[in-house]
Amino acid sequence: MKQKKMIFLISLTVILTITSYSLKLARLSYKGGGDWYNDPSIIPNITRFFNKNISNIFENDEAVITLTDPEIENYPVIIMTGHGNVNFSESEKNILRNYLKNGGFLIIDDDYGMDTHIRNILKNLFNNHPLVKLHNDHEIFTSFFKFEKTPKIHTHNSKPPELWGIFINQRLSLIYLFETNITDGWASPDVHKDSEEKREQALKFGSNIIFYALND
């Protein structure tokens, strides 16, 4: 596994250097009233952590895109978060289906309040590819840093953290984090005042997901 990681990182670094390609994480802007824009420090912080601890491949600033953005295919990993309602049109759902089928990866973090809305969308996104619960034997728990379970970062209640996914042709294409509030741990320390240990767990687990998404 370690050799596989090194080969991947060397290959990706060479490709980015030769092509002068700018790799960014993208934040999804969506309709419905949910605060897709919350915690503006999360993506700069997770990219800095990834760059420092895994491989220096990302620009620190985020890209903000919508599902109808013609540049969407240029972003291999998109992050979606928020506390409230989410609304995708049928056209946006079709674009998302094609993005995921063509190799894109979507990370969704329910920042407390999104769950009912996003599950309704994901339930009908693919007829033959349902949302399934992931357990700690999945590679994402050891893709770079080792985890025994999904971390719970910012506590609103006593519900256990859950990790869900959608597989397309046996490829994990979408991750949904529930009751983890992982992106809270990516935010600057003064925002949610989570402990340094919790923030490190969040950054490491987030890096595992991003590394897996790029490596899969």
PDB file of C-alpha atoms in Angstrom:
ATOM      1  CA  MET A   1       0.000   0.000   0.000  1.00  0.00           C
ATOM      2  CA  LYS A   2       2.814   2.440   0.890  1.00  0.00           C
ATOM      3  CA  GLN A   3       4.514   1.820  -2.458  1.00  0.00           C
ATOM      4  CA  LYS A   4       1.213   2.383  -4.268  1.00  0.00           C
ATOM      5  CA  LYS A   5       0.770   5.732  -2.465  1.00  0.00           C
ATOM      6  CA  MET A   6       4.261   6.906  -3.419  1.00  0.00           C
ATOM      7  CA  ILE A   7       3.867   5.903  -7.083  1.00  0.00           C
ATOM      8  CA  PHE A   8       0.548   7.747  -7.284  1.00  0.00           C
ATOM      9  CA  LEU A   9       1.884  10.917  -5.655  1.00  0.00           C
ATOM     10  CA  ILE A  10       5.001  11.001  -7.841  1.00  0.00           C
ATOM     11  CA  SER A  11       2.920  10.445 -10.995  1.00  0.00           C
ATOM     12  CA  LEU A  12       0.390  13.137 -10.093  1.00  0.00           C
ATOM     13  CA  THR A  13       3.116  15.650  -9.187  1.00  0.00           C
ATOM     14  CA  VAL A  14       4.892  15.024 -12.508  1.00  0.00           C
ATOM     15  CA  ILE A  15       1.658  15.452 -14.480  1.00  0.00           C
ATOM     16  CA  LEU A  16       0.832  18.718 -12.727  1.00  0.00           C
ATOM     17  CA  THR A  17       4.366  20.030 -13.241  1.00  0.00           C
ATOM     18  CA  ILE A  18       4.536  19.151 -16.944  1.00  0.00           C
ATOM     19  CA  THR A  19       1.092  20.496 -17.790  1.00  0.00           C
ATOM     20  CA  SER A  20       1.189  23.507 -15.406  1.00  0.00           C
ATOM     21  CA  TYR A  21      -2.321  22.435 -14.467  1.00  0.00           C
ATOM     22  CA  SER A  22      -3.840  24.206 -11.473  1.00  0.00           C
ATOM     23  CA  LEU A  23      -5.565  21.752  -9.147  1.00  0.00           C
ATOM     24  CA  LYS A  24      -8.189  23.136  -6.802  1.00  0.00           C
ATOM     25  CA  LEU A  25     -10.843  21.750  -4.527  1.00  0.00           C
ATOM     26  CA  ALA A  26     -14.247  23.096  -5.462  1.00  0.00           C
ATOM     27  CA  ARG A  27     -17.135  24.106  -3.220  1.00  0.00           C
ATOM     28  CA  LEU A  28     -20.619  23.463  -4.567  1.00  0.00           C
ATOM     29  CA  SER A  29     -23.010  26.394  -4.639  1.00  0.00           C
ATOM     30  CA  TYR A  30     -26.605  25.140  -4.684  1.00  0.00           C
ATOM     31  CA  LYS A  31     -30.169  26.465  -4.490  1.00  0.00           C
ATOM     32  CA  GLY A  32     -32.778  25.887  -1.815  1.00  0.00           C
ATOM     33  CA  GLY A  33     -31.757  28.322   0.904  1.00  0.00           C
ATOM     34  CA  GLY A  34     -29.077  26.220   2.602  1.00  0.00           C
ATOM     35  CA  ASP A  35     -25.886  28.039   3.566  1.00  0.00           C
ATOM     36  CA  TRP A  36     -23.555  26.387   1.052  1.00  0.00           C
ATOM     37  CA  TYR A  37     -21.033  29.175   1.717  1.00  0.00           C
ATOM     38  CA  ASN A  38     -20.601  28.589   5.470  1.00  0.00           C
ATOM     39  CA  ASP A  39     -17.143  28.437   7.088  1.00  0.00           C
ATOM     40  CA  PRO A  40     -15.061  30.004   4.274  1.00  0.00           C
ATOM     41  CA  SER A  41     -11.832  28.758   5.893  1.00  0.00           C
ATOM     42  CA  ILE A  42     -12.565  25.035   5.501  1.00  0.00           C
ATOM     43  CA  ILE A  43     -11.202  24.411   2.011  1.00  0.00           C
ATOM     44  CA  PRO A  44      -8.067  26.581   2.367  1.00  0.00           C
ATOM     45  CA  ASN A  45      -7.318  24.780   5.640  1.00  0.00           C
ATOM     46  CA  ILE A  46      -7.826  21.227   4.341  1.00  0.00           C
ATOM     47  CA  THR A  47      -5.751  21.961   1.230  1.00  0.00           C
ATOM     48  CA  ARG A  48      -2.913  23.396   3.326  1.00  0.00           C
ATOM     49  CA  PHE A  49      -2.986  20.302   5.541  1.00  0.00           C
ATOM     50  CA  PHE A  50      -3.049  17.975   2.513  1.00  0.00           C
ATOM     51  CA  ASN A  51      -0.236  19.884   0.816  1.00  0.00           C
ATOM     52  CA  LYS A  52       1.940  19.778   3.937  1.00  0.00           C
ATOM     53  CA  ASN A  53       1.307  16.187   5.013  1.00  0.00           C
ATOM     54  CA  ILE A  54       0.615  14.247   1.806  1.00  0.00           C
ATOM     55  CA  SER A  55       1.594  16.065  -1.384  1.00  0.00           C
ATOM     56  CA  ASN A  56       1.842  19.693  -2.416  1.00  0.00           C
ATOM     57  CA  ILE A  57      -0.589  19.551  -5.331  1.00  0.00           C
ATOM     58  CA  PHE A  58      -3.422  21.963  -4.510  1.00  0.00           C
ATOM     59  CA  GLU A  59      -3.810  25.697  -4.684  1.00  0.00           C
ATOM     60  CA  ASN A  60      -4.943  26.938  -1.290  1.00  0.00           C
ATOM     61  CA  ASP A  61      -7.936  28.966  -2.424  1.00  0.00           C
ATOM     62  CA  GLU A  62     -11.190  27.262  -3.293  1.00  0.00           C
ATOM     63  CA  ALA A  63     -13.123  27.302  -6.534  1.00  0.00           C
ATOM     64  CA  VAL A  64     -16.866  27.956  -6.200  1.00  0.00           C
ATOM     65  CA  ILE A  65     -18.968  26.213  -8.824  1.00  0.00           C
ATOM     66  CA  THR A  66     -22.556  25.263  -9.571  1.00  0.00           C
ATOM     67  CA  LEU A  67     -23.661  22.024 -11.167  1.00  0.00           C
ATOM     68  CA  THR A  68     -24.403  23.911 -14.385  1.00  0.00           C
ATOM     69  CA  ASP A  69     -20.896  25.400 -14.539  1.00  0.00           C
ATOM     70  CA  PRO A  70     -19.324  24.281 -17.858  1.00  0.00           C
ATOM     71  CA  GLU A  71     -15.975  23.957 -16.027  1.00  0.00           C
ATOM     72  CA  ILE A  72     -17.262  21.325 -13.580  1.00  0.00           C
ATOM     73  CA  GLU A  73     -15.309  18.507 -15.234  1.00  0.00           C
ATOM     74  CA  ASN A  74     -12.063  20.351 -14.415  1.00  0.00           C
ATOM     75  CA  TYR A  75     -12.556  19.655 -10.695  1.00  0.00           C
ATOM     76  CA  PRO A  76     -11.991  16.019  -9.700  1.00  0.00           C
ATOM     77  CA  VAL A  77     -13.230  16.606  -6.150  1.00  0.00           C
ATOM     78  CA  ILE A  78     -16.194  18.795  -5.133  1.00  0.00           C
ATOM     79  CA  ILE A  79     -17.178  19.514  -1.529  1.00  0.00           C
ATOM     80  CA  MET A  80     -20.729  20.291  -0.442  1.00  0.00           C
ATOM     81  CA  THR A  81     -21.843  21.353   3.010  1.00  0.00           C
ATOM     82  CA  GLY A  82     -24.517  23.368   4.801  1.00  0.00           C
ATOM     83  CA  HIS A  83     -27.205  23.370   7.470  1.00  0.00           C
ATOM     84  CA  GLY A  84     -30.480  23.508   5.567  1.00  0.00           C
ATOM     85  CA  ASN A  85     -32.527  22.934   2.448  1.00  0.00           C
ATOM     86  CA  VAL A  86     -31.040  21.696  -0.816  1.00  0.00           C
ATOM     87  CA  ASN A  87     -32.767  21.874  -4.188  1.00  0.00           C
ATOM     88  CA  PHE A  88     -31.437  20.333  -7.408  1.00  0.00           C
ATOM     89  CA  SER A  89     -33.358  20.729 -10.658  1.00  0.00           C
ATOM     90  CA  GLU A  90     -33.741  17.713 -12.948  1.00  0.00           C
ATOM     91  CA  SER A  91     -31.129  19.251 -15.218  1.00  0.00           C
ATOM     92  CA  GLU A  92     -28.699  19.595 -12.292  1.00  0.00           C
ATOM     93  CA  LYS A  93     -29.317  15.974 -11.273  1.00  0.00           C
ATOM     94  CA  ASN A  94     -28.490  14.828 -14.786  1.00  0.00           C
ATOM     95  CA  ILE A  95     -25.281  16.840 -14.761  1.00  0.00           C
ATOM     96  CA  LEU A  96     -24.316  15.379 -11.380  1.00  0.00           C
ATOM     97  CA  ARG A  97     -24.991  11.847 -12.634  1.00  0.00           C
ATOM     98  CA  ASN A  98     -22.731  12.418 -15.628  1.00  0.00           C
ATOM     99  CA  TYR A  99     -20.038  14.079 -13.507  1.00  0.00           C
ATOM    100  CA  LEU A 100     -19.903  11.083 -11.150  1.00  0.00           C
ATOM    101  CA  LYS A 101     -20.084   8.525 -13.970  1.00  0.00           C
ATOM    102  CA  ASN A 102     -17.190  10.266 -15.730  1.00  0.00           C
ATOM    103  CA  GLY A 103     -14.876   9.998 -12.726  1.00  0.00           C
ATOM    104  CA  GLY A 104     -15.795  12.986 -10.568  1.00  0.00           C
ATOM    105  CA  PHE A 105     -16.100  12.692  -6.791  1.00  0.00           C
ATOM    106  CA  LEU A 106     -18.533  14.520  -4.479  1.00  0.00           C
ATOM    107  CA  ILE A 107     -17.994  14.852  -0.723  1.00  0.00           C
ATOM    108  CA  ILE A 108     -21.126  15.886   1.186  1.00  0.00           C
ATOM    109  CA  ASP A 109     -20.938  16.870   4.848  1.00  0.00           C
ATOM    110  CA  ASP A 110     -24.217  17.401   6.689  1.00  0.00           C
ATOM    111  CA  ASP A 111     -23.330  20.329   8.903  1.00  0.00           C
ATOM    112  CA  TYR A 112     -26.482  19.595  10.921  1.00  0.00           C
ATOM    113  CA  GLY A 113     -29.798  20.241   9.175  1.00  0.00           C
ATOM    114  CA  MET A 114     -29.164  19.037   5.630  1.00  0.00           C
ATOM    115  CA  ASP A 115     -29.844  15.321   6.122  1.00  0.00           C
ATOM    116  CA  THR A 116     -33.516  14.970   5.130  1.00  0.00           C
ATOM    117  CA  HIS A 117     -33.095  17.166   2.065  1.00  0.00           C
ATOM    118  CA  ILE A 118     -29.951  15.535   0.709  1.00  0.00           C
ATOM    119  CA  ARG A 119     -31.174  11.973   1.303  1.00  0.00           C
ATOM    120  CA  ASN A 120     -34.295  12.718  -0.758  1.00  0.00           C
ATOM    121  CA  ILE A 121     -32.075  13.849  -3.620  1.00  0.00           C
ATOM    122  CA  LEU A 122     -29.639  10.947  -3.374  1.00  0.00           C
ATOM    123  CA  LYS A 123     -32.436   8.389  -3.072  1.00  0.00           C
ATOM    124  CA  ASN A 124     -33.608   9.238  -6.581  1.00  0.00           C
ATOM    125  CA  LEU A 125     -30.279  10.112  -8.157  1.00  0.00           C
ATOM    126  CA  PHE A 126     -29.457   6.612  -9.418  1.00  0.00           C
ATOM    127  CA  ASN A 127     -31.999   3.817  -9.712  1.00  0.00           C
ATOM    128  CA  ASN A 128     -29.384   1.077  -9.490  1.00  0.00           C
ATOM    129  CA  HIS A 129     -26.852   2.784  -7.224  1.00  0.00           C
ATOM    130  CA  PRO A 130     -28.333   3.398  -3.775  1.00  0.00           C
ATOM    131  CA  LEU A 131     -26.702   5.160  -0.847  1.00  0.00           C
ATOM    132  CA  VAL A 132     -24.975   2.456   1.234  1.00  0.00           C
ATOM    133  CA  LYS A 133     -23.367   2.579   4.643  1.00  0.00           C
ATOM    134  CA  LEU A 134     -19.582   2.232   4.721  1.00  0.00           C
ATOM    135  CA  HIS A 135     -17.799   0.396   7.521  1.00  0.00           C
ATOM    136  CA  ASN A 136     -14.239   0.546   8.776  1.00  0.00           C
ATOM    137  CA  ASP A 137     -13.067  -2.245   6.506  1.00  0.00           C
ATOM    138  CA  HIS A 138     -13.345   0.118   3.538  1.00  0.00           C
ATOM    139  CA  GLU A 139     -10.051   1.392   2.124  1.00  0.00           C
ATOM    140  CA  ILE A 140     -10.952   4.992   2.886  1.00  0.00           C
ATOM    141  CA  PHE A 141     -10.196   4.358   6.573  1.00  0.00           C
ATOM    142  CA  THR A 142      -6.586   3.516   5.756  1.00  0.00           C
ATOM    143  CA  SER A 143      -5.997   5.248   2.416  1.00  0.00           C
ATOM    144  CA  PHE A 144      -3.263   7.363   4.033  1.00  0.00           C
ATOM    145  CA  PHE A 145      -3.821   7.857   7.771  1.00  0.00           C
ATOM    146  CA  LYS A 146      -5.181   4.947   9.781  1.00  0.00           C
ATOM    147  CA  PHE A 147      -8.646   5.184  11.382  1.00  0.00           C
ATOM    148  CA  GLU A 148     -10.601   2.558  13.300  1.00  0.00           C
ATOM    149  CA  LYS A 149     -13.890   4.413  12.860  1.00  0.00           C
ATOM    150  CA  THR A 150     -15.467   7.560  11.451  1.00  0.00           C
ATOM    151  CA  PRO A 151     -14.568  10.462  13.757  1.00  0.00           C
ATOM    152  CA  LYS A 152     -17.242  12.607  15.404  1.00  0.00           C
ATOM    153  CA  ILE A 153     -15.872  16.142  15.455  1.00  0.00           C
ATOM    154  CA  HIS A 154     -18.460  18.697  16.597  1.00  0.00           C
ATOM    155  CA  THR A 155     -21.130  17.243  18.862  1.00  0.00           C
ATOM    156  CA  HIS A 156     -24.757  18.337  18.614  1.00  0.00           C
ATOM    157  CA  ASN A 157     -26.210  15.159  20.087  1.00  0.00           C
ATOM    158  CA  SER A 158     -25.273  11.595  21.022  1.00  0.00           C
ATOM    159  CA  LYS A 159     -26.001  10.026  17.626  1.00  0.00           C
ATOM    160  CA  PRO A 160     -23.065   8.029  16.231  1.00  0.00           C
ATOM    161  CA  PRO A 161     -21.163   9.325  13.197  1.00  0.00           C
ATOM    162  CA  GLU A 162     -21.959   7.593   9.916  1.00  0.00           C
ATOM    163  CA  LEU A 163     -20.228   7.338   6.562  1.00  0.00           C
ATOM    164  CA  TRP A 164     -22.321   6.607   3.464  1.00  0.00           C
ATOM    165  CA  GLY A 165     -21.450   6.262  -0.191  1.00  0.00           C
ATOM    166  CA  ILE A 166     -22.688   5.673  -3.706  1.00  0.00           C
ATOM    167  CA  PHE A 167     -20.838   3.194  -5.915  1.00  0.00           C
ATOM    168  CA  ILE A 168     -20.998   3.425  -9.698  1.00  0.00           C
ATOM    169  CA  ASN A 169     -19.640   0.377 -11.510  1.00  0.00           C
ATOM    170  CA  GLN A 170     -17.918  -0.659  -8.263  1.00  0.00           C
ATOM    171  CA  ARG A 171     -16.219   2.732  -7.943  1.00  0.00           C
ATOM    172  CA  LEU A 172     -16.989   4.842  -4.892  1.00  0.00           C
ATOM    173  CA  SER A 173     -18.063   8.139  -6.452  1.00  0.00           C
ATOM    174  CA  LEU A 174     -19.824   9.988  -3.630  1.00  0.00           C
ATOM    175  CA  ILE A 175     -19.277  10.222   0.127  1.00  0.00           C
ATOM    176  CA  TYR A 176     -21.925  11.436   2.558  1.00  0.00           C
ATOM    177  CA  LEU A 177     -20.876  12.197   6.141  1.00  0.00           C
ATOM    178  CA  PHE A 178     -23.683  12.258   8.725  1.00  0.00           C
ATOM    179  CA  GLU A 179     -23.367  13.301  12.383  1.00  0.00           C
ATOM    180  CA  THR A 180     -19.636  13.857  12.006  1.00  0.00           C
ATOM    181  CA  ASN A 181     -19.474  17.606  11.288  1.00  0.00           C
ATOM    182  CA  ILE A 182     -16.078  16.930   9.786  1.00  0.00           C
ATOM    183  CA  THR A 183     -15.845  20.265   7.985  1.00  0.00           C
ATOM    184  CA  ASP A 184     -16.281  22.047  11.332  1.00  0.00           C
ATOM    185  CA  GLY A 185     -12.900  20.567  12.189  1.00  0.00           C
ATOM    186  CA  TRP A 186     -11.404  22.034   9.023  1.00  0.00           C
ATOM    187  CA  ALA A 187     -12.473  25.527  10.021  1.00  0.00           C
ATOM    188  CA  SER A 188     -10.118  27.904  11.777  1.00  0.00           C
ATOM    189  CA  PRO A 189      -9.736  27.100  15.521  1.00  0.00           C
ATOM    190  CA  ASP A 190     -11.693  30.129  16.739  1.00  0.00           C
ATOM    191  CA  VAL A 191     -14.828  29.275  14.718  1.00  0.00           C
ATOM    192  CA  HIS A 192     -16.170  26.188  16.519  1.00  0.00           C
ATOM    193  CA  LYS A 193     -13.594  25.932  19.303  1.00  0.00           C
ATOM    194  CA  ASP A 194     -13.171  22.183  18.862  1.00  0.00           C
ATOM    195  CA  SER A 195     -10.110  20.669  20.522  1.00  0.00           C
ATOM    196  CA  GLU A 196      -6.834  20.432  18.632  1.00  0.00           C
ATOM    197  CA  GLU A 197      -7.147  16.642  18.747  1.00  0.00           C
ATOM    198  CA  LYS A 198     -10.582  16.773  17.108  1.00  0.00           C
ATOM    199  CA  ARG A 199      -9.393  19.214  14.471  1.00  0.00           C
ATOM    200  CA  GLU A 200      -6.450  16.970  13.620  1.00  0.00           C
ATOM    201  CA  GLN A 201      -8.788  13.969  13.311  1.00  0.00           C
ATOM    202  CA  ALA A 202     -11.016  15.954  10.960  1.00  0.00           C
ATOM    203  CA  LEU A 203      -8.142  17.116   8.782  1.00  0.00           C
ATOM    204  CA  LYS A 204      -6.617  13.631   8.598  1.00  0.00           C
ATOM    205  CA  PHE A 205      -9.909  11.897   7.792  1.00  0.00           C
ATOM    206  CA  GLY A 206     -10.759  14.557   5.227  1.00  0.00           C
ATOM    207  CA  SER A 207      -7.334  14.061   3.653  1.00  0.00           C
ATOM    208  CA  ASN A 208      -7.979  10.312   3.517  1.00  0.00           C
ATOM    209  CA  ILE A 209     -11.176  10.936   1.568  1.00  0.00           C
ATOM    210  CA  ILE A 210      -9.523  13.376  -0.832  1.00  0.00           C
ATOM    211  CA  PHE A 211      -6.519  11.096  -1.339  1.00  0.00           C
ATOM    212  CA  TYR A 212      -8.817   8.145  -1.992  1.00  0.00           C
ATOM    213  CA  ALA A 213     -10.868  10.190  -4.455  1.00  0.00           C
ATOM    214  CA  LEU A 214      -7.773  11.156  -6.448  1.00  0.00           C
ATOM    215  CA  ASN A 215      -6.220   7.699  -6.264  1.00  0.00           C
ATOM    216  CA  ASP A 216      -9.268   5.581  -7.088  1.00  0.00           C
TER     217      ASP A 216
END
